[in-house]
Amino acid sequence: MGTDLHEMLRSLRVWDVELPDFDPAAAPPAPLDLFTRWLTQAVAAGQTEPHTMSLATVDEDGLPDVRIVMLHGADADGWAFASHTTSRKGRQLAARPYAALDFYWPAQGRQIRLRGPVTAAPPEEGQADLHARSTGALAAALVGKQSDVLGSAEELARASDAAWERAGLEPDATAPTWTLYRLQPQEVEFFQGDARRRHVRLVYRRTGTDWRTELLWP
């Protein structure tokens, strides 16, 4: 007999860990400080790849798209990630420069959601960010053609081998379409799971240069 998908799904459990407390009344006035604190705690809790996040965009027809990307930084200028301008996400952001991010850290039953406008950093910042990463990251960027139709695995292998060789010989090589993007959040939600389903949801909403907070029903 095959697997009963619905029965399997009903048997699965989440947050089989001791969940931390979260007092929203003690939250800092700006979301970046709380994000940094939660990320640090996720690392300490052993969360796998806590610096990865879901990135949601929409295309020119308004159809949604989502994928996992890596966080490259977060500061007063926004939450940063990178891609090729010619990739699917790059084309979507060019058409509709607005996106949403989601971090999920089950090691602590936590989730952070952000949404807001996205801008591209100057090219020199994107290249500097790329060269601060690994040789493999540079090689992947030099391959390019992200989201294009691939003719065969052999074609990819040849392009990848050539890019790895170039990245080793030219560590400062540029990838012209590689771009650093920054999402400047207008809204940030911090979700803390609770074993009795009394989840805490604290939302920061931007009001000019300041933030106001409110709680949401779970």
GROMACS .gro file of C-alpha atoms in nm:
model
  218
    1MET     CA    1   0.000   0.000   0.000
    2GLY     CA    2   0.112   0.351  -0.072
    3THR     CA    3   0.160   0.624   0.182
    4ASP     CA    4  -0.157   0.786   0.311
    5LEU     CA    5  -0.052   1.150   0.274
    6HIS     CA    6  -0.328   1.292   0.491
    7GLU     CA    7  -0.270   1.041   0.769
    8MET     CA    8   0.102   1.114   0.762
    9LEU     CA    9   0.041   1.488   0.779
   10ARG     CA   10  -0.192   1.447   1.077
   11SER     CA   11   0.076   1.246   1.258
   12LEU     CA   12   0.343   1.514   1.228
   13ARG     CA   13   0.414   1.751   1.514
   14VAL     CA   14   0.588   2.088   1.536
   15TRP     CA   15   0.801   2.258   1.801
   16ASP     CA   16   0.903   1.945   1.988
   17VAL     CA   17   1.128   2.170   2.196
   18GLU     CA   18   1.099   2.393   2.499
   19LEU     CA   19   0.969   2.722   2.363
   20PRO     CA   20   1.116   3.046   2.499
   21ASP     CA   21   0.907   3.318   2.656
   22PHE     CA   22   0.854   3.646   2.474
   23ASP     CA   23   0.726   3.956   2.650
   24PRO     CA   24   0.624   4.207   2.382
   25ALA     CA   25   0.608   4.482   2.642
   26ALA     CA   26   0.987   4.455   2.673
   27ALA     CA   27   1.051   4.470   2.298
   28PRO     CA   28   1.286   4.744   2.173
   29PRO     CA   29   1.142   5.045   1.986
   30ALA     CA   30   1.279   4.936   1.645
   31PRO     CA   31   1.249   4.593   1.479
   32LEU     CA   32   1.614   4.564   1.374
   33ASP     CA   33   1.727   4.535   1.735
   34LEU     CA   34   1.477   4.258   1.807
   35PHE     CA   35   1.565   4.082   1.481
   36THR     CA   36   1.934   4.083   1.575
   37ARG     CA   37   1.853   3.947   1.920
   38TRP     CA   38   1.632   3.668   1.783
   39LEU     CA   39   1.884   3.572   1.515
   40THR     CA   40   2.159   3.551   1.776
   41GLN     CA   41   1.937   3.331   1.991
   42ALA     CA   42   1.847   3.110   1.694
   43VAL     CA   43   2.216   3.050   1.627
   44ALA     CA   44   2.275   2.968   1.995
   45ALA     CA   45   1.978   2.725   1.986
   46GLY     CA   46   2.138   2.532   1.700
   47GLN     CA   47   1.891   2.638   1.433
   48THR     CA   48   2.000   2.506   1.094
   49GLU     CA   49   2.073   2.781   0.839
   50PRO     CA   50   1.910   3.063   1.038
   51HIS     CA   51   2.034   3.313   0.779
   52THR     CA   52   1.812   3.171   0.506
   53MET     CA   53   1.468   3.315   0.434
   54SER     CA   54   1.175   3.291   0.197
   55LEU     CA   55   1.159   3.574  -0.056
   56ALA     CA   56   0.820   3.640  -0.215
   57THR     CA   57   0.778   3.857  -0.523
   58VAL     CA   58   0.514   3.904  -0.792
   59ASP     CA   59   0.554   3.918  -1.168
   60GLU     CA   60   0.422   4.180  -1.409
   61ASP     CA   61   0.084   4.003  -1.411
   62GLY     CA   62   0.060   4.006  -1.033
   63LEU     CA   63   0.121   3.631  -0.997
   64PRO     CA   64   0.317   3.540  -0.680
   65ASP     CA   65   0.647   3.360  -0.663
   66VAL     CA   66   0.856   3.244  -0.365
   67ARG     CA   67   1.198   3.089  -0.306
   68ILE     CA   68   1.464   3.049  -0.037
   69VAL     CA   69   1.755   3.294  -0.043
   70MET     CA   70   2.035   3.395   0.193
   71LEU     CA   71   2.035   3.707   0.406
   72HIS     CA   72   2.344   3.916   0.326
   73GLY     CA   73   2.297   4.177   0.594
   74ALA     CA   74   2.047   4.391   0.785
   75ASP     CA   75   2.092   4.750   0.893
   76ALA     CA   76   1.925   5.090   0.872
   77ASP     CA   77   1.927   5.062   0.493
   78GLY     CA   78   1.724   4.741   0.495
   79TRP     CA   79   1.749   4.362   0.479
   80ALA     CA   80   1.986   4.262   0.197
   81PHE     CA   81   1.991   3.970  -0.045
   82ALA     CA   82   2.148   3.923  -0.387
   83SER     CA   83   2.069   3.783  -0.730
   84HIS     CA   84   2.116   3.848  -1.099
   85THR     CA   85   1.907   4.126  -1.251
   86THR     CA   86   1.836   3.882  -1.535
   87SER     CA   87   1.702   3.608  -1.306
   88ARG     CA   88   1.332   3.552  -1.254
   89LYS     CA   89   1.336   3.733  -0.921
   90GLY     CA   90   1.545   4.014  -1.071
   91ARG     CA   91   1.299   4.065  -1.355
   92GLN     CA   92   1.006   4.054  -1.115
   93LEU     CA   93   1.164   4.312  -0.886
   94ALA     CA   94   1.232   4.537  -1.185
   95ALA     CA   95   0.864   4.521  -1.280
   96ARG     CA   96   0.725   4.540  -0.926
   97PRO     CA   97   0.989   4.653  -0.672
   98TYR     CA   98   0.811   4.524  -0.366
   99ALA     CA   99   0.866   4.199  -0.176
  100ALA     CA  100   0.812   4.001   0.143
  101LEU     CA  101   1.059   3.802   0.353
  102ASP     CA  102   0.994   3.524   0.601
  103PHE     CA  103   1.234   3.366   0.850
  104TYR     CA  104   1.125   3.044   1.022
  105TRP     CA  105   1.322   2.908   1.317
  106PRO     CA  106   1.146   2.593   1.448
  107ALA     CA  107   1.422   2.537   1.705
  108GLN     CA  108   1.247   2.810   1.904
  109GLY     CA  109   0.903   2.820   1.743
  110ARG     CA  110   0.973   3.161   1.596
  111GLN     CA  111   0.894   3.335   1.271
  112ILE     CA  112   0.972   3.685   1.143
  113ARG     CA  113   0.785   3.834   0.849
  114LEU     CA  114   0.879   4.154   0.665
  115ARG     CA  115   0.740   4.336   0.364
  116GLY     CA  116   0.820   4.659   0.189
  117PRO     CA  117   0.977   4.822  -0.118
  118VAL     CA  118   1.300   4.686  -0.265
  119THR     CA  119   1.583   4.889  -0.415
  120ALA     CA  120   1.902   4.781  -0.591
  121ALA     CA  121   2.230   4.889  -0.434
  122PRO     CA  122   2.494   5.061  -0.651
  123PRO     CA  123   2.687   4.809  -0.866
  124GLU     CA  124   3.010   4.855  -0.670
  125GLU     CA  125   2.833   4.749  -0.349
  126GLY     CA  126   2.699   4.436  -0.517
  127GLN     CA  127   3.043   4.338  -0.645
  128ALA     CA  128   3.204   4.410  -0.308
  129ASP     CA  129   2.945   4.188  -0.140
  130LEU     CA  130   3.012   3.911  -0.392
  131HIS     CA  131   3.389   3.927  -0.346
  132ALA     CA  132   3.350   3.906   0.031
  133ARG     CA  133   3.192   3.562  -0.012
  134SER     CA  134   3.341   3.225  -0.105
  135THR     CA  135   3.509   3.119  -0.428
  136GLY     CA  136   3.207   2.899  -0.493
  137ALA     CA  137   2.973   3.195  -0.465
  138LEU     CA  138   3.182   3.388  -0.717
  139ALA     CA  139   3.193   3.088  -0.951
  140ALA     CA  140   2.816   3.050  -0.936
  141ALA     CA  141   2.769   3.419  -1.010
  142LEU     CA  142   3.009   3.400  -1.305
  143VAL     CA  143   2.810   3.113  -1.455
  144GLY     CA  144   2.508   3.345  -1.472
  145LYS     CA  145   2.204   3.253  -1.682
  146GLN     CA  146   2.000   3.199  -1.364
  147SER     CA  147   1.641   3.095  -1.445
  148ASP     CA  148   1.721   3.049  -1.816
  149VAL     CA  149   1.626   2.718  -1.978
  150LEU     CA  150   1.912   2.465  -1.948
  151GLY     CA  151   1.979   2.238  -2.243
  152SER     CA  152   2.159   1.961  -2.055
  153ALA     CA  153   2.349   1.875  -1.739
  154GLU     CA  154   2.666   1.858  -1.948
  155GLU     CA  155   2.621   2.219  -2.056
  156LEU     CA  156   2.598   2.326  -1.693
  157ALA     CA  157   2.904   2.120  -1.599
  158ARG     CA  158   3.115   2.286  -1.869
  159ALA     CA  159   3.005   2.637  -1.773
  160SER     CA  160   3.056   2.563  -1.403
  161ASP     CA  161   3.404   2.419  -1.453
  162ALA     CA  162   3.506   2.725  -1.655
  163ALA     CA  163   3.362   2.960  -1.391
  164TRP     CA  164   3.541   2.780  -1.107
  165GLU     CA  165   3.868   2.805  -1.295
  166ARG     CA  166   3.820   3.175  -1.359
  167ALA     CA  167   3.715   3.242  -0.999
  168GLY     CA  168   4.035   3.077  -0.879
  169LEU     CA  169   4.254   3.273  -1.118
  170GLU     CA  170   4.066   3.604  -1.094
  171PRO     CA  171   3.923   3.643  -0.742
  172ASP     CA  172   3.825   4.003  -0.829
  173ALA     CA  173   3.639   3.908  -1.147
  174THR     CA  174   3.309   4.092  -1.187
  175ALA     CA  175   2.969   3.944  -1.258
  176PRO     CA  176   2.791   4.241  -1.423
  177THR     CA  177   2.433   4.129  -1.357
  178TRP     CA  178   2.496   4.030  -0.995
  179THR     CA  179   2.309   4.279  -0.777
  180LEU     CA  180   2.262   4.344  -0.408
  181TYR     CA  181   1.900   4.423  -0.321
  182ARG     CA  182   1.766   4.580  -0.004
  183LEU     CA  183   1.415   4.547   0.132
  184GLN     CA  184   1.320   4.847   0.346
  185PRO     CA  185   1.039   4.708   0.563
  186GLN     CA  186   0.719   4.897   0.619
  187GLU     CA  187   0.594   4.618   0.842
  188VAL     CA  188   0.774   4.355   1.052
  189GLU     CA  189   0.596   4.081   1.248
  190PHE     CA  190   0.757   3.874   1.522
  191PHE     CA  191   0.577   3.547   1.594
  192GLN     CA  192   0.652   3.342   1.904
  193GLY     CA  193   0.485   3.002   1.920
  194ASP     CA  194   0.321   2.880   2.240
  195ALA     CA  195   0.247   2.518   2.336
  196ARG     CA  196  -0.111   2.611   2.433
  197ARG     CA  197  -0.157   2.794   2.098
  198ARG     CA  198  -0.151   3.133   2.269
  199HIS     CA  199   0.101   3.252   2.015
  200VAL     CA  200   0.243   3.602   2.053
  201ARG     CA  201   0.234   3.816   1.739
  202LEU     CA  202   0.398   4.156   1.767
  203VAL     CA  203   0.385   4.383   1.462
  204TYR     CA  204   0.598   4.689   1.396
  205ARG     CA  205   0.451   4.934   1.146
  206ARG     CA  206   0.652   5.222   1.008
  207THR     CA  207   0.514   5.570   1.067
  208GLY     CA  208   0.749   5.814   0.898
  209THR     CA  209   1.087   5.765   1.061
  210ASP     CA  210   0.942   5.594   1.369
  211TRP     CA  211   0.767   5.267   1.445
  212ARG     CA  212   0.445   5.184   1.624
  213THR     CA  213   0.366   4.839   1.757
  214GLU     CA  214   0.051   4.637   1.809
  215LEU     CA  215  -0.045   4.282   1.896
  216LEU     CA  216  -0.240   4.050   1.668
  217TRP     CA  217  -0.469   3.764   1.756
  218PRO     CA  218  -0.302   3.432   1.679
   0.00000   0.00000   0.00000
